[in-house]
mmCIF file of C-alpha atoms in Angstrom:
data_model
loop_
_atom_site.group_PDB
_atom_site.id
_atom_site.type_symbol
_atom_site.label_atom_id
_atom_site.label_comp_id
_atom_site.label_asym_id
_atom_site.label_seq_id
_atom_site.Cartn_x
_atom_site.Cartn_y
_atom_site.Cartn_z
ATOM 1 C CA UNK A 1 37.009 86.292 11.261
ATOM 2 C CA UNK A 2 34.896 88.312 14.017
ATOM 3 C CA UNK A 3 33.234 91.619 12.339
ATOM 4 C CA UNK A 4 31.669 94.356 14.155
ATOM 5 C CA UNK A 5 28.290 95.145 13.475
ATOM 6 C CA UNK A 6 26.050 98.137 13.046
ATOM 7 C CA UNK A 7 22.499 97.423 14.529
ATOM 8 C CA UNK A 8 19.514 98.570 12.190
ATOM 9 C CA UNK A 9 16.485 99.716 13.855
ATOM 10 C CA UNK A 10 14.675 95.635 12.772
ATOM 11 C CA UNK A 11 11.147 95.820 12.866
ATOM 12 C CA UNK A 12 9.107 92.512 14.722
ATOM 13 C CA UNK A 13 7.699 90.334 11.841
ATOM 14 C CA UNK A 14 4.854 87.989 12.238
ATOM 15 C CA UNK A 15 6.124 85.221 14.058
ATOM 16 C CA UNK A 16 3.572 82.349 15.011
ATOM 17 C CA UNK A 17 2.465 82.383 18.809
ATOM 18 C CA UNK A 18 3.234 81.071 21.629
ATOM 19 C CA UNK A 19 0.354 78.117 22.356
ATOM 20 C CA UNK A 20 -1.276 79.949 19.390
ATOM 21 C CA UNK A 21 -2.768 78.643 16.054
ATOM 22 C CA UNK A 22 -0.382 78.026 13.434
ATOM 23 C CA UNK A 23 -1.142 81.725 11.361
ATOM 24 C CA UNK A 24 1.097 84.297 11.464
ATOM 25 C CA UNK A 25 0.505 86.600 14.528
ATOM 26 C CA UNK A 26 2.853 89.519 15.346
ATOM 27 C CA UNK A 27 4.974 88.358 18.144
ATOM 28 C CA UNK A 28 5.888 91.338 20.807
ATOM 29 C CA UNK A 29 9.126 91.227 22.694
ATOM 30 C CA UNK A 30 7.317 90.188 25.798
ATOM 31 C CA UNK A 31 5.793 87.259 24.410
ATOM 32 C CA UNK A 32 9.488 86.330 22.946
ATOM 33 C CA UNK A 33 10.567 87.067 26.636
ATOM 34 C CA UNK A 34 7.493 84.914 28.289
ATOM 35 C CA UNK A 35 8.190 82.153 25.991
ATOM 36 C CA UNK A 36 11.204 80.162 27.625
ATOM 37 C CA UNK A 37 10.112 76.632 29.002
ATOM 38 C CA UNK A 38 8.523 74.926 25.944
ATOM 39 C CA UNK A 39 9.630 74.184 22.321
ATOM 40 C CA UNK A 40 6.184 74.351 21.076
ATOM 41 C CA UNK A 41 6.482 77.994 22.052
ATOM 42 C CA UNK A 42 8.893 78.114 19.026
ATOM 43 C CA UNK A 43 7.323 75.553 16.711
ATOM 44 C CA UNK A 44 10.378 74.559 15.179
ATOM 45 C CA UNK A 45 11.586 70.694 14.688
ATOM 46 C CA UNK A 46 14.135 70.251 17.440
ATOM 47 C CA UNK A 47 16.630 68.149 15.191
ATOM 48 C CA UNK A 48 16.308 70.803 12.153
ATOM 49 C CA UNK A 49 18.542 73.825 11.799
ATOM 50 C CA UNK A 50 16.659 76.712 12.127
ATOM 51 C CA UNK A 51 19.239 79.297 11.025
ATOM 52 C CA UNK A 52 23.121 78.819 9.935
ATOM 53 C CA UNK A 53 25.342 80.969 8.630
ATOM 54 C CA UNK A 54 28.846 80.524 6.497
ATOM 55 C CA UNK A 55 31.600 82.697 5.700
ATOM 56 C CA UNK A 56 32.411 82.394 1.868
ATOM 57 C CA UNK A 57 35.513 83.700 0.352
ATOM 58 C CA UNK A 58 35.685 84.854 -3.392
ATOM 59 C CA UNK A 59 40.266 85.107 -3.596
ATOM 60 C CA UNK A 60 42.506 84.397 -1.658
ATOM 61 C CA UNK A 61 42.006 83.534 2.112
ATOM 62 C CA UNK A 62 43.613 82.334 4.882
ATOM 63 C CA UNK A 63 41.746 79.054 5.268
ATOM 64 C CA UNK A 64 38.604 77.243 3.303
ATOM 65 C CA UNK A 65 35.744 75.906 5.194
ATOM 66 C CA UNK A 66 35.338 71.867 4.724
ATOM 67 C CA UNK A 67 32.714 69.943 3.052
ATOM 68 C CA UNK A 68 30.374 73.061 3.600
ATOM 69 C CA UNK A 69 30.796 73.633 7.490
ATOM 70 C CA UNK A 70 29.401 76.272 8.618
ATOM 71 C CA UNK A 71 30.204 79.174 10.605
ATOM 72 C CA UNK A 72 26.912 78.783 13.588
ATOM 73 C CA UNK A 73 24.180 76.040 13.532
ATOM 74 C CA UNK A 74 20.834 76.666 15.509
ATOM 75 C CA UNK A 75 18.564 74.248 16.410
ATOM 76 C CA UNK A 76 15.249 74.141 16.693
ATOM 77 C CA UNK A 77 15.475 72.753 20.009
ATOM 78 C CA UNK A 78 18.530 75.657 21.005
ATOM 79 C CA UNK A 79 21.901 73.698 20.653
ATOM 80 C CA UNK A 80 24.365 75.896 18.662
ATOM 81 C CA UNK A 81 27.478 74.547 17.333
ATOM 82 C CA UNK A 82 30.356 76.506 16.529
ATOM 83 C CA UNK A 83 33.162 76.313 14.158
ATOM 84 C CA UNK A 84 36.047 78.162 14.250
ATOM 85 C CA UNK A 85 39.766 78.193 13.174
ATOM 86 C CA UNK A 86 43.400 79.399 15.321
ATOM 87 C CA UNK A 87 45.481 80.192 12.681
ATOM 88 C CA UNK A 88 48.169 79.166 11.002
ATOM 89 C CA UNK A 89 45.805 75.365 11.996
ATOM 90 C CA UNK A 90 43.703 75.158 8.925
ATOM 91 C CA UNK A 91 41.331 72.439 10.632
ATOM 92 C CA UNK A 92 38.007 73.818 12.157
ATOM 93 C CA UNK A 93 37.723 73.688 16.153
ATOM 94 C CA UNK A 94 33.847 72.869 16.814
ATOM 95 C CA UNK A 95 32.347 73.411 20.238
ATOM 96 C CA UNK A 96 28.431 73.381 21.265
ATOM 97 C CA UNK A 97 25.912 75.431 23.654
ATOM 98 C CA UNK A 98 22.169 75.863 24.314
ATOM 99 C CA UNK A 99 19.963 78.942 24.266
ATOM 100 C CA UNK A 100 16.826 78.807 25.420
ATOM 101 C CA UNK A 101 13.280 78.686 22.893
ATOM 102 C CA UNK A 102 12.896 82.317 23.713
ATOM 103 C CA UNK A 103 16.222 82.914 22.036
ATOM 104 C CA UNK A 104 15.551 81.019 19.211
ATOM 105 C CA UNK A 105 11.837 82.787 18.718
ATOM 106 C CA UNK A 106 13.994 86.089 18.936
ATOM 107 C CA UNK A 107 16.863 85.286 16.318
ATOM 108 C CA UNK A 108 13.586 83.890 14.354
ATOM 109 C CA UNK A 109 12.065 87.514 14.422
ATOM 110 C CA UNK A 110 15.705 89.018 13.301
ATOM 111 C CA UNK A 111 15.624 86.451 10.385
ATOM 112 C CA UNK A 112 12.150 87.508 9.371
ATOM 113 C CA UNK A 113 13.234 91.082 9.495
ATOM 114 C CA UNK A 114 16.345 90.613 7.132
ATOM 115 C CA UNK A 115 14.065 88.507 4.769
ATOM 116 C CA UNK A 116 14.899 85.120 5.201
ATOM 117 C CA UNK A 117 11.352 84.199 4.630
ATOM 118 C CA UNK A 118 9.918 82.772 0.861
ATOM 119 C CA UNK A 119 12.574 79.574 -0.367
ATOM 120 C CA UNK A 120 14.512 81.026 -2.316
ATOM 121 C CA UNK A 121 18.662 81.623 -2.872
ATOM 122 C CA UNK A 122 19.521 85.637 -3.372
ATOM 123 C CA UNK A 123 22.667 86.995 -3.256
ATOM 124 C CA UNK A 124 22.639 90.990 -3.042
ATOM 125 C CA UNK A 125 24.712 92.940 -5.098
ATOM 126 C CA UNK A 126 25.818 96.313 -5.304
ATOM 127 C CA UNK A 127 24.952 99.405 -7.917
ATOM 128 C CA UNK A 128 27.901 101.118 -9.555
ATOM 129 C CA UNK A 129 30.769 99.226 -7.958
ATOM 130 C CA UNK A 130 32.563 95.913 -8.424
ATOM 131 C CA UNK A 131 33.561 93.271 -5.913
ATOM 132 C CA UNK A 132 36.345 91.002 -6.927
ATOM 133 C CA UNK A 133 38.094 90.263 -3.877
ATOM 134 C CA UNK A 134 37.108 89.594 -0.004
ATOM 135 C CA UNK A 135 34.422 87.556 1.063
ATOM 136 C CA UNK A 136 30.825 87.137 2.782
ATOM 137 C CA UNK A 137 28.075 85.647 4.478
ATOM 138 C CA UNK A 138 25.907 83.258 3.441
ATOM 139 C CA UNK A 139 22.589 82.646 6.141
ATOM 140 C CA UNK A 140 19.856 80.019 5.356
ATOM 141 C CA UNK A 141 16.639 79.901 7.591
ATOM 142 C CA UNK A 142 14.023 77.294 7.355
ATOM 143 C CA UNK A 143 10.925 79.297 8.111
ATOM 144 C CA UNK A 144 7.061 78.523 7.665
ATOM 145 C CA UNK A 145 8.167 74.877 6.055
ATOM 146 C CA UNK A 146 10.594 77.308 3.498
ATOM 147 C CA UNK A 147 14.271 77.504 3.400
ATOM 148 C CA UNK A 148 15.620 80.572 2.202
ATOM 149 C CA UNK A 149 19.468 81.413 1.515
ATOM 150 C CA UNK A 150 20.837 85.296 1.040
ATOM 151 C CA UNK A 151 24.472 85.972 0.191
ATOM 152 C CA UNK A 152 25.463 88.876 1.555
ATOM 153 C CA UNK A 153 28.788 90.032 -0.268
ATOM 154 C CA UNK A 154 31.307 92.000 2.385
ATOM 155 C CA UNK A 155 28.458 91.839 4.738
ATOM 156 C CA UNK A 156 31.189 92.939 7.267
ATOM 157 C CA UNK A 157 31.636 96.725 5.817
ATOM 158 C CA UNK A 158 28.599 99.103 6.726
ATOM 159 C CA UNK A 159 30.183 101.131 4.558
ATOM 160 C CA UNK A 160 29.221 99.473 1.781
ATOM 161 C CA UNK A 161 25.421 99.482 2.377
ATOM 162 C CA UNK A 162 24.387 102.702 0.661
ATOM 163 C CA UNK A 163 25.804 100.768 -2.969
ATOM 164 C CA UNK A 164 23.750 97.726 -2.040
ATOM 165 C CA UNK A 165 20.949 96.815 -4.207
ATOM 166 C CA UNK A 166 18.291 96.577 -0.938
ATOM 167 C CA UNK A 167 20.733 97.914 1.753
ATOM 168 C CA UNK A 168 18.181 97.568 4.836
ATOM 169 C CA UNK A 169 18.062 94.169 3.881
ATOM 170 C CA UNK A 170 21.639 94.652 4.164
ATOM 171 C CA UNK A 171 22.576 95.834 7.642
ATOM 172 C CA UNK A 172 19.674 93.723 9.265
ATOM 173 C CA UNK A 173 21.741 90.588 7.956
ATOM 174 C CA UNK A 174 24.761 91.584 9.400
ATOM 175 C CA UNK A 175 23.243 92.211 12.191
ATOM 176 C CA UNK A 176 21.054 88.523 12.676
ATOM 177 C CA UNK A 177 25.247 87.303 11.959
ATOM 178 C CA UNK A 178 26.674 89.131 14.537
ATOM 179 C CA UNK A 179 23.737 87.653 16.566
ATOM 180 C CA UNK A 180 24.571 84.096 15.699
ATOM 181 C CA UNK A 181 28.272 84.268 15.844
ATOM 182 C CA UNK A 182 28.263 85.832 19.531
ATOM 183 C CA UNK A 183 25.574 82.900 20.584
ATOM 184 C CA UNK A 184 27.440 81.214 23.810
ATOM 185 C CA UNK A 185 28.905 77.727 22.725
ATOM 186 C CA UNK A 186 31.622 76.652 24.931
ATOM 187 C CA UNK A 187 31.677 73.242 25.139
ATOM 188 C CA UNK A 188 33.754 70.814 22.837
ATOM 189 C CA UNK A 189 32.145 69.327 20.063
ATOM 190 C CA UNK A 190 31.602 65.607 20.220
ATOM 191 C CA UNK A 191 33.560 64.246 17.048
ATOM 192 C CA UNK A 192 32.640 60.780 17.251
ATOM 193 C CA UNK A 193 31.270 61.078 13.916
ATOM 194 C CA UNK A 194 33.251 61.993 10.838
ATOM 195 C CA UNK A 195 32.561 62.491 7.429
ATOM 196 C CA UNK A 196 34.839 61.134 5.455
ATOM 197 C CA UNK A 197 35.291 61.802 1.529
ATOM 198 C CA UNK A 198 37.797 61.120 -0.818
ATOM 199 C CA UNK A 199 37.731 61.551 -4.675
ATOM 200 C CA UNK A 200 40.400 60.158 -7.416
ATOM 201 C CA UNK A 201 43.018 62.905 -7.719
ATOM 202 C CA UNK A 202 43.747 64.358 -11.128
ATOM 203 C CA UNK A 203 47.421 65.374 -10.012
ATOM 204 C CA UNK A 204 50.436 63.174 -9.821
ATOM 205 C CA UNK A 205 51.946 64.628 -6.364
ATOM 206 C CA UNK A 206 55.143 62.895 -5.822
ATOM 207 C CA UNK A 207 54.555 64.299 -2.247
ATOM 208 C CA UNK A 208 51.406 62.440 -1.213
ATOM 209 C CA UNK A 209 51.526 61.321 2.258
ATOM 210 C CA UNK A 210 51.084 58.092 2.602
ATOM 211 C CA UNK A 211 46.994 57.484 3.893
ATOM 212 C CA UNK A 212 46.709 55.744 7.195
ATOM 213 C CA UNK A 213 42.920 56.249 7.889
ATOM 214 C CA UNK A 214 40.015 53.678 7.438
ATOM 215 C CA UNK A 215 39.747 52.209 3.267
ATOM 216 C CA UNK A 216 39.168 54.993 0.776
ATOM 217 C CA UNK A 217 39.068 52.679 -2.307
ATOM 218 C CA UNK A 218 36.034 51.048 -0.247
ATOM 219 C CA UNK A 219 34.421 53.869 0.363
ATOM 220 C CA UNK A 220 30.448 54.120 -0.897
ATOM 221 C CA UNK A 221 30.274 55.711 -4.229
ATOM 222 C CA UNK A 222 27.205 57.318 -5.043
ATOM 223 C CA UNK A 223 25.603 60.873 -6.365
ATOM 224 C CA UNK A 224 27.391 62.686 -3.435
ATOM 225 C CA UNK A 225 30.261 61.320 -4.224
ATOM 226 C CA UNK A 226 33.441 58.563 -2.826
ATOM 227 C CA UNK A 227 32.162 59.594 1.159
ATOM 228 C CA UNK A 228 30.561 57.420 3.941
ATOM 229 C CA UNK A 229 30.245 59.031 7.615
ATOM 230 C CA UNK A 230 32.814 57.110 10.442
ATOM 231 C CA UNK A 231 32.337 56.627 13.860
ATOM 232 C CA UNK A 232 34.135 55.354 17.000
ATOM 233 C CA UNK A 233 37.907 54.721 16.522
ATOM 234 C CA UNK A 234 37.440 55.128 12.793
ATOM 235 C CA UNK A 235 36.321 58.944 13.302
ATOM 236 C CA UNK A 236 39.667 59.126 15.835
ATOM 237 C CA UNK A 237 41.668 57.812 13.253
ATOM 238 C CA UNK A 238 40.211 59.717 10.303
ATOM 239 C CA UNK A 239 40.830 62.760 12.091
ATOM 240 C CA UNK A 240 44.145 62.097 12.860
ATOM 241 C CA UNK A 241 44.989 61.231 9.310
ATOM 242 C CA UNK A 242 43.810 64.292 7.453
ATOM 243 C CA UNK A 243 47.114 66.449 7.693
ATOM 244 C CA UNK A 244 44.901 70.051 6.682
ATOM 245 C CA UNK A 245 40.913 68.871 6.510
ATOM 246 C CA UNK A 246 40.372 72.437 5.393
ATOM 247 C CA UNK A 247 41.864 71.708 2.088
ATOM 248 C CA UNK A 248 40.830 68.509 -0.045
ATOM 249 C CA UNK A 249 44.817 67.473 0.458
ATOM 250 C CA UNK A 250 46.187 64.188 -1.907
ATOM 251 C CA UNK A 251 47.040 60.941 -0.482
ATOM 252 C CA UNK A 252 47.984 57.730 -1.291
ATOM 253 C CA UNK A 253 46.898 54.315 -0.700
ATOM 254 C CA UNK A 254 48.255 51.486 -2.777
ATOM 255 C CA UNK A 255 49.158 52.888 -5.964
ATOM 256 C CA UNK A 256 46.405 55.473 -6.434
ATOM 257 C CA UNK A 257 45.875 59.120 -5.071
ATOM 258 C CA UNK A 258 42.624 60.617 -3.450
ATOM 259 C CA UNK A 259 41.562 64.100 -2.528
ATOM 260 C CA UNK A 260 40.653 63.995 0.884
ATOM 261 C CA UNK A 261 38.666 65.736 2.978
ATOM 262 C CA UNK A 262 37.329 65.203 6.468
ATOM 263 C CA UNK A 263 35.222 66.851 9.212
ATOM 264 C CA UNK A 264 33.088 65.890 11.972
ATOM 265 C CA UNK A 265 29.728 65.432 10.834
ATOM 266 C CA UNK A 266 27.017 68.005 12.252
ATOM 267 C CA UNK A 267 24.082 66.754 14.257
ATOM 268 C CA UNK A 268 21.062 66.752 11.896
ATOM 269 C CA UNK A 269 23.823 64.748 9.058
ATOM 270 C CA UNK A 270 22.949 61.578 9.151
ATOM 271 C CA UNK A 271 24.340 60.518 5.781
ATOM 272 C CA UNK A 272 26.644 62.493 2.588
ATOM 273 C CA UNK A 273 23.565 63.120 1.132
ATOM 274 C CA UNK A 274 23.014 65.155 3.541
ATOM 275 C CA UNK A 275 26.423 66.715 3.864
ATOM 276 C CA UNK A 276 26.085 67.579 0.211
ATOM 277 C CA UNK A 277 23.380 69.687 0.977
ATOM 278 C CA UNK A 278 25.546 71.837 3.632
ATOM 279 C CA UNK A 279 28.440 72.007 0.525
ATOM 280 C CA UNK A 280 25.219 73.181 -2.014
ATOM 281 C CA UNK A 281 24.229 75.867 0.565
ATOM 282 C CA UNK A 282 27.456 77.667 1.010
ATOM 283 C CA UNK A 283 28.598 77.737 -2.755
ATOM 284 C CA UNK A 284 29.118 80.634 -3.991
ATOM 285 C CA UNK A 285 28.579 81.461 -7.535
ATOM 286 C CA UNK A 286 31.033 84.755 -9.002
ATOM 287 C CA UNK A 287 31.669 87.651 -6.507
ATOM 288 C CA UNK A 288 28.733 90.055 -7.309
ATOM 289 C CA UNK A 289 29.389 93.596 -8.811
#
C-alpha cells in the first residue's frame, strides 16, 4: 500500500557532525547537504540498518509480510532494499538502491524529529476512539548505539492525528515513512540467499502439496525455531517450492506436514537468529484504542 503524506513543519535535532567529535551537535541543512563523499560523515556502521519500516495489519488484509520483512531497509552505508507485493501474488518482490551519506544524515534528522531516539518499543494510541480494524507502521532506528521501535496505528490517515495520544509525534512519522518508502531502489534484489523455516503443522490438510525443496526434517532446530538460511541452487529451489511464502502454507514430506515459510534473507541476516529479530520487531501486540 502507497499512502499520501502530510508534511509537519520537523524541527533539525542534534545530529553528530560531520568530521566532528562524537557529542551531539545540531546539524544544519547545509552541513547535511556538504556531507556526501564519506560515511564517517554519517557515523553509522555500514552493514547495520539504520532505519526500517513495516506495514502491520491488525484484520483482515490482502497479504501478510514473511518472517518479519520489512517494508524499506537503510543502511548505514546507503543501500535500501525494497519489498513490495503485485497483487493477487502474495510473495514479496525485493529490489535494491543507494542514496548517498547525506541522505542518510537527513532521514537520520527526520527520525530524531519523530522520536526514534531512547531504546525503547511505543506504540501510540488514540484518546476517545477505538481501532479494531486496518493497519500501521511500525519504524525502528538504531540511533546513538539505541534502537528504538514506534507503532504508529493508521499512520496513513492525517485525519486521525488530533485523537492521537502525541499527534506531532504522529504526522512527523508518517512523514520519515513516506520518506523511506519513496527512497529510489530499482534494481532486483539478489536472492541467492533464502531463509528457509518450517515448523510441525498442527492441521491434518489432506491438500498439502507435496514439498520438493531442500530437507525440512533436517533442518537446524534451535530457539528460533526448525530454519537454516540456503544459498546457491538450494535458495533457487526453495523459492520455487514455496507456492504463497507470504503465508506459512502446509506441506508434506514423507509422512509428516510442515508450515513453511520462505524469503530471501536481508543483507545484515546472517543467521535465524537474526531473522527472528526482524519477526520480534514487526509484531504487533492488540490494535490500540
Amino acid at each position: 500500500m502507497r499512502r499520501l503524506a502530510v508534511p509537519p513543519a520537523l524541527a533539525l535535532l542534534a545530529l553528530t557532525a560531520c568530521g566532528g567529535a562524537p557529542d551531539p551537535v545540531t546539524l544544519q541543512p547545509s552541513a547535511v547537504a556538504d556531507c556526501q563523499d564519506t560515511a564517517s560523515c554519517s557515523r553509522f556502521d555500514p552493514d547495520v540498518p539504520v532505519l526500517r519500516m513495516s506495514s502491520v495489519c491488525y484484520g483482515a488484509c490482502a497479504y501478510v509480510t514473511p518472517l518479519g520483512l520489512p517494508d524499506v531497509v537503510l543502511y548505514g552505508d546507503g543501500r535500501v532494499v525494497r519489498s513490495t507485493h503485485a497483487l493477487p501474488d502474495p510473495r514479496p518482490v525485493l529490489t535494491t538502491g543507494q542514496v548517498p551519506p547525506g541522505r542518510v544524515a537527513e532521514l537520520a534528522v527526520q527520525a530524531r524529529a519523530a522520536g526514534l531516539t531512547g531504546g525503547q518499543r511505543t506504540t501510540l494510541g488514540f484518546t476517545g476512539i477505538s481501532v479494531a480494524d486496518g493497519g500501521g507502521d511500525v519504524l525502528t532506528a538504531v540511533l546513538d548505539g539505541q534502537q528504538t521501535t514506534v507503532e504508529s496505528p493508521q499512520a496513513y490517515d492525517a485525519s486521525l492525528d488530533g485523537s492521537s495520544s502525541d499527534p506531532a509525534r504522529r504526522a512527523a512519522l508518517r512523514t520519515l515513512g513516506e520518506a523511506l518508502r519513496g527512497l529510489a531502489a530499482d534494481t532486483p534484489y539478489d536472492d541467492d540467499r533464502v531463509v528457509l523455516r518450517a515448523d510441525p503443522s498442527p492441521y491434518q490438510d489432506s491438500d498439502a502439496a507435496a514439498w520438493t525443496g531442500p530437507q525440512l526434517t533436517g533442518l537446524p532446530n534451535d530457539s528460533s525455531g526448525r530454519c537454516n538460511i540456503v544459498t546457491g541452487e538450494a535458495a533457487r529451489v526453495t523459492l520455487s517450492a514455496v507456492s504463497q511464502d507470504a503465508f506459512p502454507t502446509v506441506h508434506q514430506e514423507g509422512d509428516r506436514e510442515f508450515l513453511v515459510e520462505a524469503r530471501p534473507a536481508l543483507p545484515h541476516e546472517q543467521t535465524c537468529p537474526d531473522v527472528a529479530e526482524s519477526v520480534r520487531l514487526v509484531a504487533s501486540g492488540q490494535s490500540p484504542g
